[in-house]
Tab-separated table of C-alpha atoms and ligand atoms in Angstrom:
chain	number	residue	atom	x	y	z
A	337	UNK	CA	0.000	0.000	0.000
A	338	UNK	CA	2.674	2.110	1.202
A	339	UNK	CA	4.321	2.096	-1.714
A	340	UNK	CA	1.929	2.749	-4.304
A	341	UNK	CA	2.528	5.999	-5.877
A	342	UNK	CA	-1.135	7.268	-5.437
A	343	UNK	CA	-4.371	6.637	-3.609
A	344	UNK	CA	-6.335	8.505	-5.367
A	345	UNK	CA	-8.304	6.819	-7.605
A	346	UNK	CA	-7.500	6.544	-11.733
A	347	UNK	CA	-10.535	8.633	-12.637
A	348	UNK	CA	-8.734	11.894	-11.296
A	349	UNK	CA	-5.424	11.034	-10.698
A	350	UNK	CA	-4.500	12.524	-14.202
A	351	UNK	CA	-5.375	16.213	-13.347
A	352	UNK	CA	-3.743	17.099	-10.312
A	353	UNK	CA	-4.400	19.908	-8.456
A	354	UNK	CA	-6.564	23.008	-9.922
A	355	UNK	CA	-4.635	25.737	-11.421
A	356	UNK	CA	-6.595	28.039	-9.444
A	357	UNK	CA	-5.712	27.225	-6.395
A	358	UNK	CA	-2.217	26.521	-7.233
A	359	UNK	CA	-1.905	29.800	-8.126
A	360	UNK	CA	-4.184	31.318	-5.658
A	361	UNK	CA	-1.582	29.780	-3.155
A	362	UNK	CA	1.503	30.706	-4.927
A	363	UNK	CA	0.209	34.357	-5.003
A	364	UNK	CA	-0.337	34.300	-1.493
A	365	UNK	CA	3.266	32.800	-0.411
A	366	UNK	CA	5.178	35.837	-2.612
A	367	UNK	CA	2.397	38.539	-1.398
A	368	UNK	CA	1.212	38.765	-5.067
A	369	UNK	CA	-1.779	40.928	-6.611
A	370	UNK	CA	-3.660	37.481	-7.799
A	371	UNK	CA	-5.004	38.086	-11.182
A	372	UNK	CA	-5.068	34.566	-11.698
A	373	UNK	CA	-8.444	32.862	-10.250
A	374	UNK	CA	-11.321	34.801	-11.099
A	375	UNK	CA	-12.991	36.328	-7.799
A	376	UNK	CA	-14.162	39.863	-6.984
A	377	UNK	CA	-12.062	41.784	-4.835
A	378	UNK	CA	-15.185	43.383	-3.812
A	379	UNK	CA	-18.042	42.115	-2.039
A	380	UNK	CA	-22.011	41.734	-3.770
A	381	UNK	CA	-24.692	44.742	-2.888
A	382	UNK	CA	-25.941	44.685	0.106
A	383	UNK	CA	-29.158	43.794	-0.276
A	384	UNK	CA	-28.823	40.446	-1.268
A	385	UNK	CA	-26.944	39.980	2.044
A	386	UNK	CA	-29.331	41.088	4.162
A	387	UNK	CA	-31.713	38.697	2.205
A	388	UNK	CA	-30.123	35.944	2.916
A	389	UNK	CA	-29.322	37.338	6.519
A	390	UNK	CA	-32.943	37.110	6.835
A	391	UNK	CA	-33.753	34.182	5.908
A	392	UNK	CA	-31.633	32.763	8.193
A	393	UNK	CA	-33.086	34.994	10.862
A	394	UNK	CA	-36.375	33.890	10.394
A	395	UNK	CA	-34.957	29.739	10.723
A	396	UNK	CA	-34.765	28.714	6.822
A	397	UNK	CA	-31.764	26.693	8.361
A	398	UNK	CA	-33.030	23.042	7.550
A	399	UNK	CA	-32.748	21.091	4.230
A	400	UNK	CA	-34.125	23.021	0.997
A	401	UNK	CA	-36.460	21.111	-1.269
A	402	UNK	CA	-33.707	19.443	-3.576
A	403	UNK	CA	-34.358	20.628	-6.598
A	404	UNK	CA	-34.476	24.392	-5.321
A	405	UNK	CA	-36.428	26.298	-3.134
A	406	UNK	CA	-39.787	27.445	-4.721
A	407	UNK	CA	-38.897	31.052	-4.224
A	408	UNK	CA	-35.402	30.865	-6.293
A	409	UNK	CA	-36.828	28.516	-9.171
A	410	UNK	CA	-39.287	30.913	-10.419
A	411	UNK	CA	-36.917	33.744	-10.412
A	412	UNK	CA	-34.772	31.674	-12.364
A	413	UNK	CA	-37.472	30.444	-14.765
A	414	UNK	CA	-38.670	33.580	-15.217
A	415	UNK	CA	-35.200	35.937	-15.844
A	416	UNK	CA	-34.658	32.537	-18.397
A	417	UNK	CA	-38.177	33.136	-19.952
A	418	UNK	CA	-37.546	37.224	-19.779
A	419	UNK	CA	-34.358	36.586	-21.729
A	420	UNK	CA	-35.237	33.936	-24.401
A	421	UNK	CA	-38.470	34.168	-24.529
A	422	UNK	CA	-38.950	30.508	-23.631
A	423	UNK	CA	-42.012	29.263	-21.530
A	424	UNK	CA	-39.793	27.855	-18.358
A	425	UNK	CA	-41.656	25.782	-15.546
A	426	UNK	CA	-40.205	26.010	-12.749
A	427	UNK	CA	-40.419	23.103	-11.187
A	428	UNK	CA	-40.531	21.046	-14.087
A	429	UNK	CA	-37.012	22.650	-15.797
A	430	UNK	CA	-35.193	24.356	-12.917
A	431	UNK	CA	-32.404	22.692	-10.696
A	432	UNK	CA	-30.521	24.660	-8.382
A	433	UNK	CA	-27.434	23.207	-7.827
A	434	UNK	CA	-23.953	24.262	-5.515
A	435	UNK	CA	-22.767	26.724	-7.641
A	436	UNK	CA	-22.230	25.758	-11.709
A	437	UNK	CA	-19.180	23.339	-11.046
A	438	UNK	CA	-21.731	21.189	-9.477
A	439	UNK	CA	-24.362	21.950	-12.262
A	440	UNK	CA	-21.776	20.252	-14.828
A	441	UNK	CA	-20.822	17.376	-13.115
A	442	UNK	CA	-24.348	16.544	-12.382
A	443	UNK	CA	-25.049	16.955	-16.111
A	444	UNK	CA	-22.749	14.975	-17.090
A	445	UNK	CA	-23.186	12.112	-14.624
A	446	UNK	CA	-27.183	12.220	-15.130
A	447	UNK	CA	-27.166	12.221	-18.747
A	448	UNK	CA	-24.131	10.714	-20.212
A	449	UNK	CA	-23.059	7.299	-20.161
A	450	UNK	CA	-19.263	4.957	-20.080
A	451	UNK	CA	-18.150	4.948	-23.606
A	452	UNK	CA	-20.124	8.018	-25.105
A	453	UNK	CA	-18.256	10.851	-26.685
A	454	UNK	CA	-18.156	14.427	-25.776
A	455	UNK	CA	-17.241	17.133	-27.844
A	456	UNK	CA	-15.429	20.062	-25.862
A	457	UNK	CA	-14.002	23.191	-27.222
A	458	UNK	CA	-10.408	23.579	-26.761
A	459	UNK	CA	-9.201	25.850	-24.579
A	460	UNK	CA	-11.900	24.701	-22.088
A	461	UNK	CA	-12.863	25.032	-18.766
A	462	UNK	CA	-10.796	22.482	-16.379
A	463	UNK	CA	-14.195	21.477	-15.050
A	464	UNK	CA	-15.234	19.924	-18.708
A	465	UNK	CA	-12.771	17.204	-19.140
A	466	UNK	CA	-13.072	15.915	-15.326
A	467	UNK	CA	-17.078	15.774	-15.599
A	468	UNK	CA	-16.372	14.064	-18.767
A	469	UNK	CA	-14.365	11.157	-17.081
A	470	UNK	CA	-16.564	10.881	-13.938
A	471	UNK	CA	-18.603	10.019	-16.472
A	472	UNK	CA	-16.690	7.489	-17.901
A	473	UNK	CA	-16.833	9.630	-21.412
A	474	UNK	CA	-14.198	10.122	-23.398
A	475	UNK	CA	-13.389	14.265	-24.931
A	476	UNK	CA	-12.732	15.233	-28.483
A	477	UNK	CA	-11.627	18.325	-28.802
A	478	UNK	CA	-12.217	20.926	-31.011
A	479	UNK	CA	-8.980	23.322	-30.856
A	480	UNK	CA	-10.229	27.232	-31.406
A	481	UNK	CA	-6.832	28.824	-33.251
A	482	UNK	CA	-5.568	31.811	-32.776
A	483	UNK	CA	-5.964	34.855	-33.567
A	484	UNK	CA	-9.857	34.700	-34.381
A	485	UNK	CA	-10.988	31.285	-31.952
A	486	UNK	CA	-13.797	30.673	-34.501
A	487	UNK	CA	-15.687	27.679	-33.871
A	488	UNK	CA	-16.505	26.572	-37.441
A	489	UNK	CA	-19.274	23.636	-39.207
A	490	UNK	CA	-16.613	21.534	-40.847
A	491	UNK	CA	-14.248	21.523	-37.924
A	492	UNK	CA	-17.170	19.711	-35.380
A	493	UNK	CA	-18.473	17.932	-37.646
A	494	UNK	CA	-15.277	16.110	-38.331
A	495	UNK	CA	-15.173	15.302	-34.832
A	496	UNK	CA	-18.635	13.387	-34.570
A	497	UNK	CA	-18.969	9.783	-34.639
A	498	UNK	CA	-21.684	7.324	-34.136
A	499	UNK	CA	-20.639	7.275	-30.083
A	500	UNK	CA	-21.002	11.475	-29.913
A	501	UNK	CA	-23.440	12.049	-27.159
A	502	UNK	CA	-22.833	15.562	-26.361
A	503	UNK	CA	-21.227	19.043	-27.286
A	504	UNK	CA	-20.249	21.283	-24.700
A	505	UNK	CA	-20.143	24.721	-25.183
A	506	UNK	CA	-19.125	27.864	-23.443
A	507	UNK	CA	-20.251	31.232	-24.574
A	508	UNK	CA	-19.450	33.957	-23.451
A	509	UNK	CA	-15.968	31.951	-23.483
A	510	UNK	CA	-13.312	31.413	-20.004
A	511	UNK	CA	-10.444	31.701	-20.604
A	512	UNK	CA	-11.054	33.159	-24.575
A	513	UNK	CA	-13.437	36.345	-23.907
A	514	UNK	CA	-15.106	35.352	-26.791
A	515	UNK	CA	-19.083	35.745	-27.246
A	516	UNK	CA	-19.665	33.414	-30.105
A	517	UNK	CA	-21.546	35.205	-32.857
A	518	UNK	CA	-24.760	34.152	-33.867
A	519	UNK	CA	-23.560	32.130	-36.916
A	520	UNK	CA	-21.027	30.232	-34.697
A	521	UNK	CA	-23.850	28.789	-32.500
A	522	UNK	CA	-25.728	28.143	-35.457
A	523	UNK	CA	-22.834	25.849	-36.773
A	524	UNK	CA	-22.923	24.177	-33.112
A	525	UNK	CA	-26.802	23.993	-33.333
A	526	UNK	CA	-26.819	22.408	-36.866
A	527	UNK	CA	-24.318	19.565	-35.972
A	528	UNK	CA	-26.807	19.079	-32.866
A	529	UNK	CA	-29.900	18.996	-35.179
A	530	UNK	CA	-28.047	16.531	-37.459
A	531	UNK	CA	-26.794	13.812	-35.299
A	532	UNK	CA	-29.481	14.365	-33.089
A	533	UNK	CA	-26.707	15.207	-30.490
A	534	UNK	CA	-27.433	17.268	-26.548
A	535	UNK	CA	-26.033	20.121	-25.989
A	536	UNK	CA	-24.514	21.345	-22.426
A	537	UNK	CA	-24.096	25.405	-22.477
A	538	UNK	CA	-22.527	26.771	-19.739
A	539	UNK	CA	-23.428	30.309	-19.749
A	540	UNK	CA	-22.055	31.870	-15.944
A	541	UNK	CA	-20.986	35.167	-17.600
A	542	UNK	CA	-23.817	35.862	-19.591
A	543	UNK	CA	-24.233	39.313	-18.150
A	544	UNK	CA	-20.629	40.182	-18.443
A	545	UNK	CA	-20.959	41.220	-22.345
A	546	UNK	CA	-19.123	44.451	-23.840
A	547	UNK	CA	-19.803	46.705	-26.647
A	548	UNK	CA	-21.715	45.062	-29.537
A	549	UNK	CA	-21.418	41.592	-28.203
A	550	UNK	CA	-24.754	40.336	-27.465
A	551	UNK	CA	-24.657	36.705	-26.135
A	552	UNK	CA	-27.304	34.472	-27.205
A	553	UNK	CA	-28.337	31.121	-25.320
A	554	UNK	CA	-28.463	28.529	-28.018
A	555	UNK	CA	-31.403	26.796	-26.475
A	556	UNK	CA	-32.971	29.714	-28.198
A	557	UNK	CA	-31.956	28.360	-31.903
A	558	UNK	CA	-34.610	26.202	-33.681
A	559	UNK	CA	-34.667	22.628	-32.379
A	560	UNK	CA	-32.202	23.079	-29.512
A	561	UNK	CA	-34.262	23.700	-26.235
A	562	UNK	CA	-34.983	19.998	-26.198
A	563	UNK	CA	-31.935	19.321	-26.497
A	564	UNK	CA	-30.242	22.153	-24.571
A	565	UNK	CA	-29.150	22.079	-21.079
A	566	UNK	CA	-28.365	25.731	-19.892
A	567	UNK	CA	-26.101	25.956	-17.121
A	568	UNK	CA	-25.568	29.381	-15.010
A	569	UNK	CA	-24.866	31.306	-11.728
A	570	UNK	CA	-24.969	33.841	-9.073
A	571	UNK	CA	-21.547	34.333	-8.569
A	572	UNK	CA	-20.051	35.965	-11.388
A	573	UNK	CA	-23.057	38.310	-11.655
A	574	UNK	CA	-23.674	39.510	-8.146
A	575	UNK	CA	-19.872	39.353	-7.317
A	576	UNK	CA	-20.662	36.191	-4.715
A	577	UNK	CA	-18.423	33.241	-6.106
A	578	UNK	CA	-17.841	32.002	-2.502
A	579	UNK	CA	-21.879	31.497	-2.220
A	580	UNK	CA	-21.810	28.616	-4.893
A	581	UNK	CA	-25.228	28.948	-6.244
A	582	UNK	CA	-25.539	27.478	-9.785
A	583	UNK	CA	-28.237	25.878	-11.687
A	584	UNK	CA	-29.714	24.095	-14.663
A	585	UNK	CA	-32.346	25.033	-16.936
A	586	UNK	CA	-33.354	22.072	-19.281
A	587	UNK	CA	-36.657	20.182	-20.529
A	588	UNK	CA	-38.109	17.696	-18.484
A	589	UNK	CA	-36.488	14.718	-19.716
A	590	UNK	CA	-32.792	16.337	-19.666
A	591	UNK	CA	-33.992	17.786	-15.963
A	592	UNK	CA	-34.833	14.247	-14.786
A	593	UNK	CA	-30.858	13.227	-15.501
A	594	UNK	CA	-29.076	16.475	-13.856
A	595	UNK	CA	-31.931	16.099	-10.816
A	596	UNK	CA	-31.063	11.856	-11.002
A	597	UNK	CA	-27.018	12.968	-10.186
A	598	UNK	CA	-28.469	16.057	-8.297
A	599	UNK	CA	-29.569	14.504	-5.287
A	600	UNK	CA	-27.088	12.174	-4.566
A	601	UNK	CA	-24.076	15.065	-5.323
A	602	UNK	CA	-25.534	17.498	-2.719
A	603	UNK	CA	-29.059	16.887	-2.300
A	604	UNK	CA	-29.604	20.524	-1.730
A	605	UNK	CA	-27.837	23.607	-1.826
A	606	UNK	CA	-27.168	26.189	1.300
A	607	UNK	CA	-31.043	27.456	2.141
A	608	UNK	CA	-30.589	31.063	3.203
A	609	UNK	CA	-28.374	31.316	0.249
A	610	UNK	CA	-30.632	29.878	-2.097
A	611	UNK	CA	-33.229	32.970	-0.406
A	612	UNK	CA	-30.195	35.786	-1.136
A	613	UNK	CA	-30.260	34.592	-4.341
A	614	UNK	CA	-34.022	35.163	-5.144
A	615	UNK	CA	-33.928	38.389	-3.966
A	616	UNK	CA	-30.495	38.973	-6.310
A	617	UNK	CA	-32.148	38.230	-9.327
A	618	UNK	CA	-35.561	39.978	-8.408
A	619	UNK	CA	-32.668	42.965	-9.835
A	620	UNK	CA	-33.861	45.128	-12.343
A	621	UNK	CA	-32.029	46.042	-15.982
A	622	UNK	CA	-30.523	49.076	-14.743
A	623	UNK	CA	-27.931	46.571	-11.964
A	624	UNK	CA	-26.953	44.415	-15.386
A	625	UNK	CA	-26.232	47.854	-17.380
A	626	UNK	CA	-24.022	48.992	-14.345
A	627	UNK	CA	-22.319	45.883	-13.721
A	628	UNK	CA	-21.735	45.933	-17.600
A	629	UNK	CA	-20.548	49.574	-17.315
A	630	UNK	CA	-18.303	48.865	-14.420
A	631	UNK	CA	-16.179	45.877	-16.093
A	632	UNK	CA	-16.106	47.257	-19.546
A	633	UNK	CA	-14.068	49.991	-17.254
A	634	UNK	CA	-12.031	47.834	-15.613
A	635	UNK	CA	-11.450	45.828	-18.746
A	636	UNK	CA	-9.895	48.513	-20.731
A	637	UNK	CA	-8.078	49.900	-17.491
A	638	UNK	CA	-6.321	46.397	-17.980
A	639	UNK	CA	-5.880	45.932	-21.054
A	640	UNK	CA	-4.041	49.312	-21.685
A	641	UNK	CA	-1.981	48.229	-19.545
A	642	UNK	CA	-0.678	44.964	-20.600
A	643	UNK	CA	-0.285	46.324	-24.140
A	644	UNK	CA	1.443	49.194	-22.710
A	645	UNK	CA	4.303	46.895	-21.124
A	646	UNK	CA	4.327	44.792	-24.008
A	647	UNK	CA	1.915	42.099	-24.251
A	648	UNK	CA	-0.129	41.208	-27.147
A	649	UNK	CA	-3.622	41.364	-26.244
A	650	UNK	CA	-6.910	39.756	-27.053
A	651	UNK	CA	-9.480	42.168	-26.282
A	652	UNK	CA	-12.019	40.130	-24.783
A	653	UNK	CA	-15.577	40.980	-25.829
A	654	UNK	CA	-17.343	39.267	-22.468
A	655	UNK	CA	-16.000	37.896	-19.406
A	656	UNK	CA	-13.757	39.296	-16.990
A	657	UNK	CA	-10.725	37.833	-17.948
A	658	UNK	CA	-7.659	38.717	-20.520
A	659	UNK	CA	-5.250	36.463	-22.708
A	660	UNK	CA	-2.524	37.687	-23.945
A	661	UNK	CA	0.103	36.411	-25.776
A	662	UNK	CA	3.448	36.445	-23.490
A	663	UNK	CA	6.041	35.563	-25.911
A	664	UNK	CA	7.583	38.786	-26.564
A	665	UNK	CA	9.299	38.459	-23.371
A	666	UNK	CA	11.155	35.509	-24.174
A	667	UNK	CA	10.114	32.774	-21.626
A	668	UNK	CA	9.414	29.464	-23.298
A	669	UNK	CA	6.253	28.155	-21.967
A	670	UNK	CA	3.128	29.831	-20.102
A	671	UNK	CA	3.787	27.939	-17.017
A	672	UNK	CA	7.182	29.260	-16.064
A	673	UNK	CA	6.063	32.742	-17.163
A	674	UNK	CA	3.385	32.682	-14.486
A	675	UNK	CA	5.349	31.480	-11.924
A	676	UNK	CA	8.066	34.398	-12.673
A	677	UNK	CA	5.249	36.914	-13.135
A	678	UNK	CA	3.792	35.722	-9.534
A	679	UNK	CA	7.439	35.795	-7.544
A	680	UNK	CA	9.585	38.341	-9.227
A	681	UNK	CA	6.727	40.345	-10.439
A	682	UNK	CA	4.250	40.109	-7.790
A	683	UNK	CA	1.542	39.886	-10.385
A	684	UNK	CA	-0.248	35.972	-10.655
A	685	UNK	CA	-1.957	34.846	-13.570
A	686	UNK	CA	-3.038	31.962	-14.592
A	687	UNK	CA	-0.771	29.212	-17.116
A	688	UNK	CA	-3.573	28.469	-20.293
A	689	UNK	CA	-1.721	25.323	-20.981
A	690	UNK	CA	-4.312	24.174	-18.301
A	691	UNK	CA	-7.156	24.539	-20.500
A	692	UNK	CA	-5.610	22.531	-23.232
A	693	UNK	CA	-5.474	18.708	-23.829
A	694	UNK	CA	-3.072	18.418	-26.712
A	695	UNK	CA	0.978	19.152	-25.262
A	696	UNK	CA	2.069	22.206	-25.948
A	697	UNK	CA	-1.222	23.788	-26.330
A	698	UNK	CA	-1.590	27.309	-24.694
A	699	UNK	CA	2.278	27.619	-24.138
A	700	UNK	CA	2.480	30.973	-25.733
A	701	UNK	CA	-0.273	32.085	-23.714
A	702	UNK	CA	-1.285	33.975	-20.301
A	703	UNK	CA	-4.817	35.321	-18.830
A	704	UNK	CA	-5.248	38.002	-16.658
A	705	UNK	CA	-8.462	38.377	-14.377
A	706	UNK	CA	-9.966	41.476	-13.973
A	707	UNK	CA	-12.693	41.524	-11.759
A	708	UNK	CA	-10.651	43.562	-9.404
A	709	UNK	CA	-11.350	46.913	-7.312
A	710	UNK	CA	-9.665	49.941	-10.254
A	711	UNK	CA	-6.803	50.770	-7.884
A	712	UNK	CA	-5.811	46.615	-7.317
A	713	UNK	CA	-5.820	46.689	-11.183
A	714	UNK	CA	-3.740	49.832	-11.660
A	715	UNK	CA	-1.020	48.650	-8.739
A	716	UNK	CA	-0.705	45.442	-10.828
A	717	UNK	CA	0.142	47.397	-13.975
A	718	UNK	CA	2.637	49.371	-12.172
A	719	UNK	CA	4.355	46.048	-10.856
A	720	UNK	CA	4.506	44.582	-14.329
A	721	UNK	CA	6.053	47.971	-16.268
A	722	UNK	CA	9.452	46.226	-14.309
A	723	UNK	CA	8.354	43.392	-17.472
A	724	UNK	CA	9.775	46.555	-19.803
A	725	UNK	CA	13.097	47.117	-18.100
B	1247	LIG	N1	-14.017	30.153	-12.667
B	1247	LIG	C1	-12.832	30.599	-11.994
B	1247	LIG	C2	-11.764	30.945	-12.990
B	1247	LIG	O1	-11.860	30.577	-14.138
B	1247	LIG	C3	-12.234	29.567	-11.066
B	1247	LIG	C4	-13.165	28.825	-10.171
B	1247	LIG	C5	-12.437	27.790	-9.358
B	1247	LIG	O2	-11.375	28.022	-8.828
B	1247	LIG	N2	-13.000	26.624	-9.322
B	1247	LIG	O3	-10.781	31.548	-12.642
């Protein structure tokens, strides 16, 4: 026993730790500004707070109803229905899950079976490819190229075979930035239609969209909602990523599998939370237009400032984070430019390479968070001008 070179078991053994909290911890030990794991700096309005404050005030302390408390399912169902214009139940189409991370694994657990295929979109998500094993599901991958990460017909529908269960997709894009244009999800959607394939559409920065972006849910696109399962969050749009309220949005037979895995994840998810979070999205347009207002900001803020010291930038058009191209300064791979960047630098970012299956895949990339108060974001652009000297 002693001897063998892991415990853990052969499922996740190949990935390790996160990058994100690698990182997270490496910034800490060298006193870093961490641009590298995406989290506010700053905390959610108040009055969600105070909601779910409240709630525990008044003793909503005991199990919630598993597939979400009553409350928080029709404000989801009905911000989905505001937004597409879909008629959402919400009992019948609504799981809330702990936070979207759980929302994927129990999609793929509850819908996917040993020896299917899944199509994932490379750079992806670390999440993807570890839901995708638990599974027991092997990935193709789709590799987005630089400098345009178009996702194109041809190039998924090579990738399909008669064991492709699933594509997962990712719009507006982490780590990219990219909002996929209309005709882009309408390539996705017409593989879909074709080989009568699901799709899983994780969609946690939906409200983080800039200039004339405009993200579009692609259970919106002729034949997908029945096929569609629509994954989102609290966290990235009310600045709470340590509350870990996700959920799935889905007909009823693609509900039953995600609410099949659901139960036996979690069960339920944190019940004065879950009341926070109604009262969060009970928000009217003018808190999205803000929010929108207040990262475009901080977006451009950053991204002045990496091209100013020398990076090459992808502007992202949604999100909050920024890749960059890093090879101007002459380090040979992403992974030992972060960890300079986060101990000589005092600036952490996070290694792409992560998001990337095939070796060598991200190396000449780098990306930047920026969901940061203005003046964190302008100290770290002082620290890296030292990149110019
Ligand atoms: N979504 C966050 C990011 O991309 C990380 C979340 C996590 O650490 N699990 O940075």
């Amino acid at each position: 026993m002693v001897d063998e070179p892991s415990q853990v078991s052969a499922r996740f053994r190949p990935f390790g730790e996160t990058i994100f909290a690698e990182f997270t911890e490496l910034a800490k030990r060298h006193d870093a500004i961490n641009l590298g794991q995406g989290f506010p700096d700053f905390d959610g309005p108040q009055f969600i707070m105070d909601a779910a404050r409240d709630a525990m005030a008044k003793g909503r302390n005991q199990y919630a109803r598993s597939i979400g408390e009553v409350e928080l399912n029709e404000r989801i169902a009905a911000r989905f229905g505001m937004d597409t214009g879909q008629d959402v139940d919400p009992a019948g189409n609504v799981t809330v899950t702990s936070g979207c991370t759980e929302a994927i694994a129990a999609t793929f657990l509850g819908l996917v079976n040993p020896g299917d295929e899944i199509i994932l979109m490379e750079p992806f998500y670390d999440a993807y490819p570890v839901g995708v094993a638990m599974a027991g599901a092997t990935a193709r991958y789709l590799t987005l190229q630089a400098p345009d990460f178009r996702i194109t017909e041809d190039a998924l529908q090579a990738l399909v075979t008669p064991q492709t269960r699933a594509v997962m997709l990712n719009t507006p894009h982490n780590p990219l930035g990219r909002v996929f244009g209309h005709d882009e999800l309408e390539a996705v959607a017409a593989v879909c239609r074709r080989h009568d394939l699901l799709c899983f559409s994780d969609e946690v920065y939906e409200r983080l969209v800039y200039e004339d972006a405009r993200h579009t849910s692609i259970a919106t696109l002729p034949g997908m909602w029945e096929r569609t399962v629509t994954l989102s969050s609290l966290g990235k749009t009310f600045s709470l990523t340590g509350w870990k309220i996700g959920w799935a949005v889905a007909p009823e037979p693609l509900t039953a599998g995600v609410r099949a895995a659901h139960q036996f994840l979690t069960y339920a998810t944190a019940t004065p939370l879950q009341h926070g979070a109604a009262a969060a999205l009970d928000a009217g347009p003018e808190y999205y237009r803000q929010l929108a207002t207040d990262y475009r900001r901080k977006r451009d803020l950053l991204a002045e400032g990496l091209d100013s010291v020398g990076f090459e930038v992808y502007l992202p058009q949604g999100t909050y984070f920024i890749m960059c191209d890093h090879r101007g300064f002459g380090y040979p791979d992403d992974r030992s430019f972060a960890r300079f960047l986060t101990s000589e630098i005092g600036v952490a970012a996070i290694p792409p390479s992560a998001f990337y299956s095939t070796p060598g895949g991200g190396e000449a990339l780098i990306r930047f968070a920026f969901c940061k108060g203005d003046d964190t974001l302008r100290a770290a652009v002082d620290r890296l001008r030292k990149l110019r000297a």
